[in-house]
mmCIF file of C-alpha atoms and ligand atoms in Angstrom:
data_model
loop_
_atom_site.group_PDB
_atom_site.id
_atom_site.type_symbol
_atom_site.label_atom_id
_atom_site.label_comp_id
_atom_site.label_asym_id
_atom_site.label_seq_id
_atom_site.Cartn_x
_atom_site.Cartn_y
_atom_site.Cartn_z
ATOM 1 C CA UNK A 32 1.005 0.780 -9.725
ATOM 2 C CA UNK A 33 0.370 -2.952 -9.375
ATOM 3 C CA UNK A 34 -3.392 -3.234 -8.939
ATOM 4 C CA UNK A 35 -6.558 -2.084 -10.636
ATOM 5 C CA UNK A 36 -8.988 -2.212 -7.702
ATOM 6 C CA UNK A 37 -10.250 0.688 -5.613
ATOM 7 C CA UNK A 38 -6.800 1.226 -4.093
ATOM 8 C CA UNK A 39 -4.860 1.109 -7.364
ATOM 9 C CA UNK A 40 -7.288 3.428 -9.129
ATOM 10 C CA UNK A 41 -7.719 5.719 -6.099
ATOM 11 C CA UNK A 42 -3.993 6.115 -5.492
ATOM 12 C CA UNK A 43 -3.375 6.341 -9.227
ATOM 13 C CA UNK A 44 -5.878 9.174 -9.663
ATOM 14 C CA UNK A 45 -4.490 11.095 -6.710
ATOM 15 C CA UNK A 46 -0.937 10.733 -8.035
ATOM 16 C CA UNK A 47 -2.039 11.838 -11.501
ATOM 17 C CA UNK A 48 -3.659 14.906 -9.927
ATOM 18 C CA UNK A 49 -0.285 15.639 -8.313
ATOM 19 C CA UNK A 50 1.210 15.697 -11.818
ATOM 20 C CA UNK A 51 2.807 12.231 -11.744
ATOM 21 C CA UNK A 52 2.706 9.871 -14.706
ATOM 22 C CA UNK A 53 1.094 6.626 -13.541
ATOM 23 C CA UNK A 54 0.704 3.235 -15.195
ATOM 24 C CA UNK A 55 -1.752 0.796 -13.655
ATOM 25 C CA UNK A 56 -0.620 -2.795 -14.016
ATOM 26 C CA UNK A 57 -2.848 -5.822 -14.260
ATOM 27 C CA UNK A 58 -2.599 -9.532 -15.096
ATOM 28 C CA UNK A 59 -3.815 -8.718 -18.593
ATOM 29 C CA UNK A 60 -3.126 -5.758 -20.876
ATOM 30 C CA UNK A 61 -6.826 -5.418 -21.723
ATOM 31 C CA UNK A 62 -8.226 -5.155 -18.192
ATOM 32 C CA UNK A 63 -11.388 -3.044 -18.622
ATOM 33 C CA UNK A 64 -11.018 -1.370 -15.193
ATOM 34 C CA UNK A 65 -7.549 -0.023 -15.914
ATOM 35 C CA UNK A 66 -8.372 0.956 -19.503
ATOM 36 C CA UNK A 67 -11.388 2.911 -18.257
ATOM 37 C CA UNK A 68 -9.293 4.467 -15.490
ATOM 38 C CA UNK A 69 -6.538 5.516 -17.915
ATOM 39 C CA UNK A 70 -9.099 7.073 -20.270
ATOM 40 C CA UNK A 71 -10.476 9.261 -17.483
ATOM 41 C CA UNK A 72 -7.455 10.122 -15.344
ATOM 42 C CA UNK A 73 -5.668 12.571 -17.608
ATOM 43 C CA UNK A 74 -2.732 12.639 -19.992
ATOM 44 C CA UNK A 75 -0.184 10.932 -17.755
ATOM 45 C CA UNK A 76 -2.435 7.954 -16.980
ATOM 46 C CA UNK A 77 -1.592 4.660 -18.677
ATOM 47 C CA UNK A 78 -2.536 1.010 -18.346
ATOM 48 C CA UNK A 79 -0.654 -2.210 -19.030
ATOM 49 C CA UNK A 80 0.410 -5.481 -17.507
ATOM 50 C CA UNK A 81 2.227 -5.825 -14.186
ATOM 51 C CA UNK A 82 5.438 -6.243 -16.221
ATOM 52 C CA UNK A 83 4.731 -3.054 -18.204
ATOM 53 C CA UNK A 84 4.066 -1.098 -15.014
ATOM 54 C CA UNK A 85 7.288 -2.358 -13.404
ATOM 55 C CA UNK A 86 9.309 -1.335 -16.436
ATOM 56 C CA UNK A 87 7.579 2.081 -16.508
ATOM 57 C CA UNK A 88 7.695 3.029 -12.847
ATOM 58 C CA UNK A 89 10.525 4.786 -11.023
ATOM 59 C CA UNK A 90 8.660 4.066 -7.796
ATOM 60 C CA UNK A 91 6.259 1.143 -7.402
ATOM 61 C CA UNK A 92 3.127 0.512 -5.341
ATOM 62 C CA UNK A 93 1.772 -2.931 -4.562
ATOM 63 C CA UNK A 94 -2.012 -2.562 -4.459
ATOM 64 C CA UNK A 95 -2.926 -6.118 -5.416
ATOM 65 C CA UNK A 96 -5.041 -8.577 -3.440
ATOM 66 C CA UNK A 97 -2.653 -10.065 -0.871
ATOM 67 C CA UNK A 98 -3.364 -13.564 -2.195
ATOM 68 C CA UNK A 99 -2.053 -12.486 -5.621
ATOM 69 C CA UNK A 100 0.804 -10.145 -4.667
ATOM 70 C CA UNK A 101 3.649 -12.657 -4.973
ATOM 71 C CA UNK A 102 2.318 -13.939 -8.303
ATOM 72 C CA UNK A 103 1.940 -10.379 -9.581
ATOM 73 C CA UNK A 104 5.548 -9.572 -8.679
ATOM 74 C CA UNK A 105 6.786 -12.907 -10.039
ATOM 75 C CA UNK A 106 5.420 -11.929 -13.465
ATOM 76 C CA UNK A 107 7.792 -8.964 -13.631
ATOM 77 C CA UNK A 108 11.387 -8.858 -14.892
ATOM 78 C CA UNK A 109 13.681 -8.812 -11.857
ATOM 79 C CA UNK A 110 15.785 -6.010 -13.376
ATOM 80 C CA UNK A 111 12.690 -3.798 -13.373
ATOM 81 C CA UNK A 112 12.435 -4.235 -9.593
ATOM 82 C CA UNK A 113 16.082 -4.068 -8.541
ATOM 83 C CA UNK A 114 16.926 -0.919 -6.586
ATOM 84 C CA UNK A 115 13.400 0.506 -6.767
ATOM 85 C CA UNK A 116 11.215 1.422 -3.818
ATOM 86 C CA UNK A 117 7.966 -0.562 -3.565
ATOM 87 C CA UNK A 118 5.333 0.899 -1.254
ATOM 88 C CA UNK A 119 3.451 -2.187 -0.127
ATOM 89 C CA UNK A 120 -0.140 -1.244 0.593
ATOM 90 C CA UNK A 121 -1.512 -4.802 0.424
ATOM 91 C CA UNK A 122 -2.821 -6.947 3.256
ATOM 92 C CA UNK A 123 -2.699 -10.756 3.520
ATOM 93 C CA UNK A 124 -6.440 -11.185 3.882
ATOM 94 C CA UNK A 125 -8.128 -14.528 3.299
ATOM 95 C CA UNK A 126 -11.839 -14.059 2.665
ATOM 96 C CA UNK A 127 -12.439 -17.715 1.738
ATOM 97 C CA UNK A 128 -14.243 -18.354 5.035
ATOM 98 C CA UNK A 129 -16.317 -15.157 4.797
ATOM 99 C CA UNK A 130 -16.211 -12.137 7.091
ATOM 100 C CA UNK A 131 -14.193 -11.262 9.022
ATOM 101 C CA UNK A 132 -11.220 -12.443 6.944
ATOM 102 C CA UNK A 133 -8.237 -14.315 8.383
ATOM 103 C CA UNK A 134 -4.578 -13.491 7.793
ATOM 104 C CA UNK A 135 -3.065 -16.202 5.597
ATOM 105 C CA UNK A 136 0.449 -15.384 6.836
ATOM 106 C CA UNK A 137 -0.226 -16.228 10.513
ATOM 107 C CA UNK A 138 1.513 -14.026 13.085
ATOM 108 C CA UNK A 139 5.103 -15.165 12.599
ATOM 109 C CA UNK A 140 5.412 -13.920 9.024
ATOM 110 C CA UNK A 141 3.928 -11.155 6.881
ATOM 111 C CA UNK A 142 3.207 -10.317 3.273
ATOM 112 C CA UNK A 143 5.729 -7.478 3.402
ATOM 113 C CA UNK A 144 8.457 -9.914 4.474
ATOM 114 C CA UNK A 145 7.452 -12.477 1.872
ATOM 115 C CA UNK A 146 7.760 -9.847 -0.857
ATOM 116 C CA UNK A 147 11.129 -8.659 0.496
ATOM 117 C CA UNK A 148 12.427 -12.265 0.729
ATOM 118 C CA UNK A 149 11.270 -13.063 -2.809
ATOM 119 C CA UNK A 150 12.859 -9.887 -4.211
ATOM 120 C CA UNK A 151 15.923 -9.022 -2.110
ATOM 121 C CA UNK A 152 16.959 -6.126 -4.373
ATOM 122 C CA UNK A 153 13.559 -4.432 -4.105
ATOM 123 C CA UNK A 154 13.368 -1.776 -1.372
ATOM 124 C CA UNK A 155 10.067 -2.733 0.265
ATOM 125 C CA UNK A 156 8.426 -0.090 2.444
ATOM 126 C CA UNK A 157 5.214 -1.167 4.151
ATOM 127 C CA UNK A 158 2.938 1.849 4.462
ATOM 128 C CA UNK A 159 -0.660 2.996 3.958
ATOM 129 C CA UNK A 160 -2.036 -0.535 4.507
ATOM 130 C CA UNK A 161 -3.642 0.548 7.807
ATOM 131 C CA UNK A 162 -6.001 3.182 6.362
ATOM 132 C CA UNK A 163 -8.800 3.180 3.825
ATOM 133 C CA UNK A 164 -7.944 4.467 0.362
ATOM 134 C CA UNK A 165 -9.766 7.798 0.765
ATOM 135 C CA UNK A 166 -7.557 8.557 3.778
ATOM 136 C CA UNK A 167 -4.384 7.296 2.083
ATOM 137 C CA UNK A 168 -4.672 10.166 -0.377
ATOM 138 C CA UNK A 169 -6.286 12.761 1.916
ATOM 139 C CA UNK A 170 -5.478 12.273 5.612
ATOM 140 C CA UNK A 171 -6.712 15.812 6.304
ATOM 141 C CA UNK A 172 -10.300 14.610 5.850
ATOM 142 C CA UNK A 173 -10.342 13.490 9.484
ATOM 143 C CA UNK A 174 -9.750 17.036 10.720
ATOM 144 C CA UNK A 175 -7.058 15.917 13.173
ATOM 145 C CA UNK A 176 -3.444 14.815 12.944
ATOM 146 C CA UNK A 177 -3.149 11.030 13.059
ATOM 147 C CA UNK A 178 -0.413 8.436 12.611
ATOM 148 C CA UNK A 179 0.823 6.405 9.713
ATOM 149 C CA UNK A 180 2.814 3.270 10.499
ATOM 150 C CA UNK A 181 5.775 2.548 8.276
ATOM 151 C CA UNK A 182 8.425 -0.173 8.247
ATOM 152 C CA UNK A 183 11.114 -1.588 6.010
ATOM 153 C CA UNK A 184 14.780 -2.569 6.033
ATOM 154 C CA UNK A 185 16.031 0.431 4.026
ATOM 155 C CA UNK A 186 16.113 3.645 6.085
ATOM 156 C CA UNK A 187 16.799 5.871 3.083
ATOM 157 C CA UNK A 188 13.793 4.397 1.273
ATOM 158 C CA UNK A 189 11.558 4.991 4.310
ATOM 159 C CA UNK A 190 12.603 8.648 4.563
ATOM 160 C CA UNK A 191 11.932 9.081 0.842
ATOM 161 C CA UNK A 192 8.468 7.511 1.191
ATOM 162 C CA UNK A 193 7.667 9.786 4.148
ATOM 163 C CA UNK A 194 8.757 12.818 2.137
ATOM 164 C CA UNK A 195 6.661 11.811 -0.870
ATOM 165 C CA UNK A 196 3.551 10.936 1.145
ATOM 166 C CA UNK A 197 3.826 14.332 2.813
ATOM 167 C CA UNK A 198 4.328 16.170 -0.454
ATOM 168 C CA UNK A 199 1.632 14.319 -2.400
ATOM 169 C CA UNK A 200 -1.091 13.752 0.163
ATOM 170 C CA UNK A 201 -0.229 15.810 3.267
ATOM 171 C CA UNK A 202 0.818 13.044 5.684
ATOM 172 C CA UNK A 203 2.572 14.655 8.662
ATOM 173 C CA UNK A 204 3.043 12.023 11.366
ATOM 174 C CA UNK A 205 4.804 8.721 10.844
ATOM 175 C CA UNK A 206 5.690 6.010 13.317
ATOM 176 C CA UNK A 207 8.680 4.092 11.974
ATOM 177 C CA UNK A 208 8.402 0.647 13.524
ATOM 178 C CA UNK A 209 11.781 -0.536 12.199
ATOM 179 C CA UNK A 210 12.580 -3.353 9.776
ATOM 180 C CA UNK A 211 10.190 -5.167 7.460
ATOM 181 C CA UNK A 212 9.452 -7.915 10.021
ATOM 182 C CA UNK A 213 7.326 -5.268 11.753
ATOM 183 C CA UNK A 214 4.833 -5.620 8.918
ATOM 184 C CA UNK A 215 3.578 -8.497 11.124
ATOM 185 C CA UNK A 216 2.268 -5.791 13.441
ATOM 186 C CA UNK A 217 0.675 -3.494 10.884
ATOM 187 C CA UNK A 218 -0.871 -6.389 8.954
ATOM 188 C CA UNK A 219 -2.232 -8.053 12.125
ATOM 189 C CA UNK A 220 -3.809 -4.677 12.961
ATOM 190 C CA UNK A 221 -6.256 -5.456 10.150
ATOM 191 C CA UNK A 222 -8.006 -7.885 12.485
ATOM 192 C CA UNK A 223 -8.864 -4.887 14.664
ATOM 193 C CA UNK A 224 -9.357 -2.489 11.742
ATOM 194 C CA UNK A 225 -12.082 -4.662 10.230
ATOM 195 C CA UNK A 226 -13.912 -4.940 13.546
ATOM 196 C CA UNK A 227 -13.676 -1.180 14.060
ATOM 197 C CA UNK A 228 -15.098 -0.716 10.568
ATOM 198 C CA UNK A 229 -17.998 -3.003 11.443
ATOM 199 C CA UNK A 230 -18.590 -1.313 14.818
ATOM 200 C CA UNK A 231 -18.262 2.280 13.581
ATOM 201 C CA UNK A 232 -20.034 1.742 10.255
ATOM 202 C CA UNK A 233 -17.427 3.779 8.365
ATOM 203 C CA UNK A 234 -13.871 3.193 7.113
ATOM 204 C CA UNK A 235 -13.003 6.856 7.746
ATOM 205 C CA UNK A 236 -10.962 6.474 10.925
ATOM 206 C CA UNK A 237 -7.344 6.048 11.943
ATOM 207 C CA UNK A 238 -5.049 5.617 14.917
ATOM 208 C CA UNK A 239 -3.680 8.571 16.844
ATOM 209 C CA UNK A 240 -1.097 7.314 19.315
ATOM 210 C CA UNK A 241 -1.173 9.519 22.389
ATOM 211 C CA UNK A 242 2.078 9.447 24.316
ATOM 212 C CA UNK A 243 3.645 10.925 27.388
ATOM 213 C CA UNK A 244 6.439 13.051 25.959
ATOM 214 C CA UNK A 245 7.570 14.309 29.373
HETATM 215 N N1 LIG B 191 -9.726 -1.011 0.079
HETATM 216 C C1 LIG B 191 -8.991 -0.277 0.879
HETATM 217 O O1 LIG B 191 -9.333 0.873 1.223
HETATM 218 C C2 LIG B 191 -7.671 -0.835 1.360
HETATM 219 C C3 LIG B 191 -6.997 -0.195 2.391
HETATM 220 C C4 LIG B 191 -5.730 -0.667 2.785
HETATM 221 C C5 LIG B 191 -5.174 -1.754 2.130
HETATM 222 N N2 LIG B 191 -5.880 -2.376 1.141
HETATM 223 C C6 LIG B 191 -5.240 -3.496 0.427
HETATM 224 O O2 LIG B 191 -4.936 -3.033 -0.870
HETATM 225 C C7 LIG B 191 -4.943 -4.136 -1.793
HETATM 226 C C8 LIG B 191 -5.846 -3.781 -2.983
HETATM 227 O O3 LIG B 191 -7.175 -3.711 -2.566
HETATM 228 P P1 LIG B 191 -8.365 -3.388 -3.602
HETATM 229 O O4 LIG B 191 -9.608 -3.470 -2.837
HETATM 230 O O5 LIG B 191 -8.023 -2.174 -4.376
HETATM 231 O O6 LIG B 191 -8.265 -4.531 -4.713
HETATM 232 P P2 LIG B 191 -8.332 -6.133 -4.661
HETATM 233 O O7 LIG B 191 -9.610 -6.546 -5.247
HETATM 234 O O8 LIG B 191 -7.955 -6.634 -3.333
HETATM 235 O O9 LIG B 191 -7.137 -6.470 -5.683
HETATM 236 C C9 LIG B 191 -7.264 -6.198 -7.033
HETATM 237 C C10 LIG B 191 -5.948 -6.418 -7.737
HETATM 238 O O10 LIG B 191 -5.346 -7.656 -7.339
HETATM 239 C C11 LIG B 191 -4.962 -8.372 -8.520
HETATM 240 N N3 LIG B 191 -5.047 -9.809 -8.271
HETATM 241 C C12 LIG B 191 -6.082 -10.504 -7.709
HETATM 242 N N4 LIG B 191 -5.800 -11.820 -7.675
HETATM 243 C C13 LIG B 191 -4.576 -11.956 -8.248
HETATM 244 C C14 LIG B 191 -3.748 -13.086 -8.526
HETATM 245 N N5 LIG B 191 -4.109 -14.342 -8.198
HETATM 246 N N6 LIG B 191 -2.559 -12.854 -9.120
HETATM 247 C C15 LIG B 191 -2.169 -11.603 -9.444
HETATM 248 N N7 LIG B 191 -2.920 -10.494 -9.215
HETATM 249 C C16 LIG B 191 -4.100 -10.673 -8.634
HETATM 250 C C17 LIG B 191 -5.972 -7.953 -9.558
HETATM 251 O O11 LIG B 191 -5.420 -8.176 -10.835
HETATM 252 P P3 LIG B 191 -6.214 -7.819 -12.199
HETATM 253 O O12 LIG B 191 -5.977 -6.345 -12.394
HETATM 254 O O13 LIG B 191 -5.572 -8.652 -13.198
HETATM 255 O O14 LIG B 191 -7.661 -8.146 -11.950
HETATM 256 C C18 LIG B 191 -6.164 -6.485 -9.235
HETATM 257 O O15 LIG B 191 -5.196 -5.696 -9.891
HETATM 258 C C19 LIG B 191 -5.419 -5.344 -0.999
HETATM 259 O O16 LIG B 191 -4.298 -6.095 -0.601
HETATM 260 C C20 LIG B 191 -6.108 -4.723 0.216
HETATM 261 O O17 LIG B 191 -6.090 -5.577 1.355
HETATM 262 C C21 LIG B 191 -7.101 -1.950 0.761
#
């Protein structure tokens, strides 16, 4: 798990509860947030640097601030990324001008693509970035079936991520948008997500795409 914020710790705890061994990675080995998390999240919970977490993990999550994601991944040995699936949960949000944030990638690029371009042997699957962390790990809390958008260039990796997200957290409905360039769509959705959050006063919502199946 790259990331020690609310997403890294929230996903990490949920995975540990599912019986997975999880290492949270940070810029520094002595990050107090990840040390505290590891002390409280059970036997299989560990903390280290981004490089340690990459070496440890069979499957990787990017839960870093979008502005730091490429630097976080650049600090890792390339052989510890090659061939592995990375579930990219991050969003390219620029809060430097205050709320609501802008997307620093514009709309003809995306963070998911930038990560895939920088690490061609990594199997980047963009998923979970369109829901708040409490729903990432427990979609059933909304009491209705709703959709998770997923994209990436590796079909086998996407099917594996769907299977795992179903098994771990109970996700049932996925909309596969296609290749990683479609991260432009799911990341741009954050512009709407943030305004919905402000209008509704809660992050506990998601999209349910109603279609005419006839
Ligand atoms: N909050 C949500 O519910 C939610 C939902 C969907 C998607 N997301 C996305 O998930 C990601 C994580 O969000 P968050 O709120 O948990 O945490 P965050 O505060 O956005 O990110 C914290 C992590 O980013 C790392 N980081 C920050 N600047 C960095 C830099 N310059 N270089 C390398 N690493 C850097 C930090 O490293 P250190 O450990 O060294 O401090 C820390 O591990 C974000 O991209 C966010 O947009 C969040």
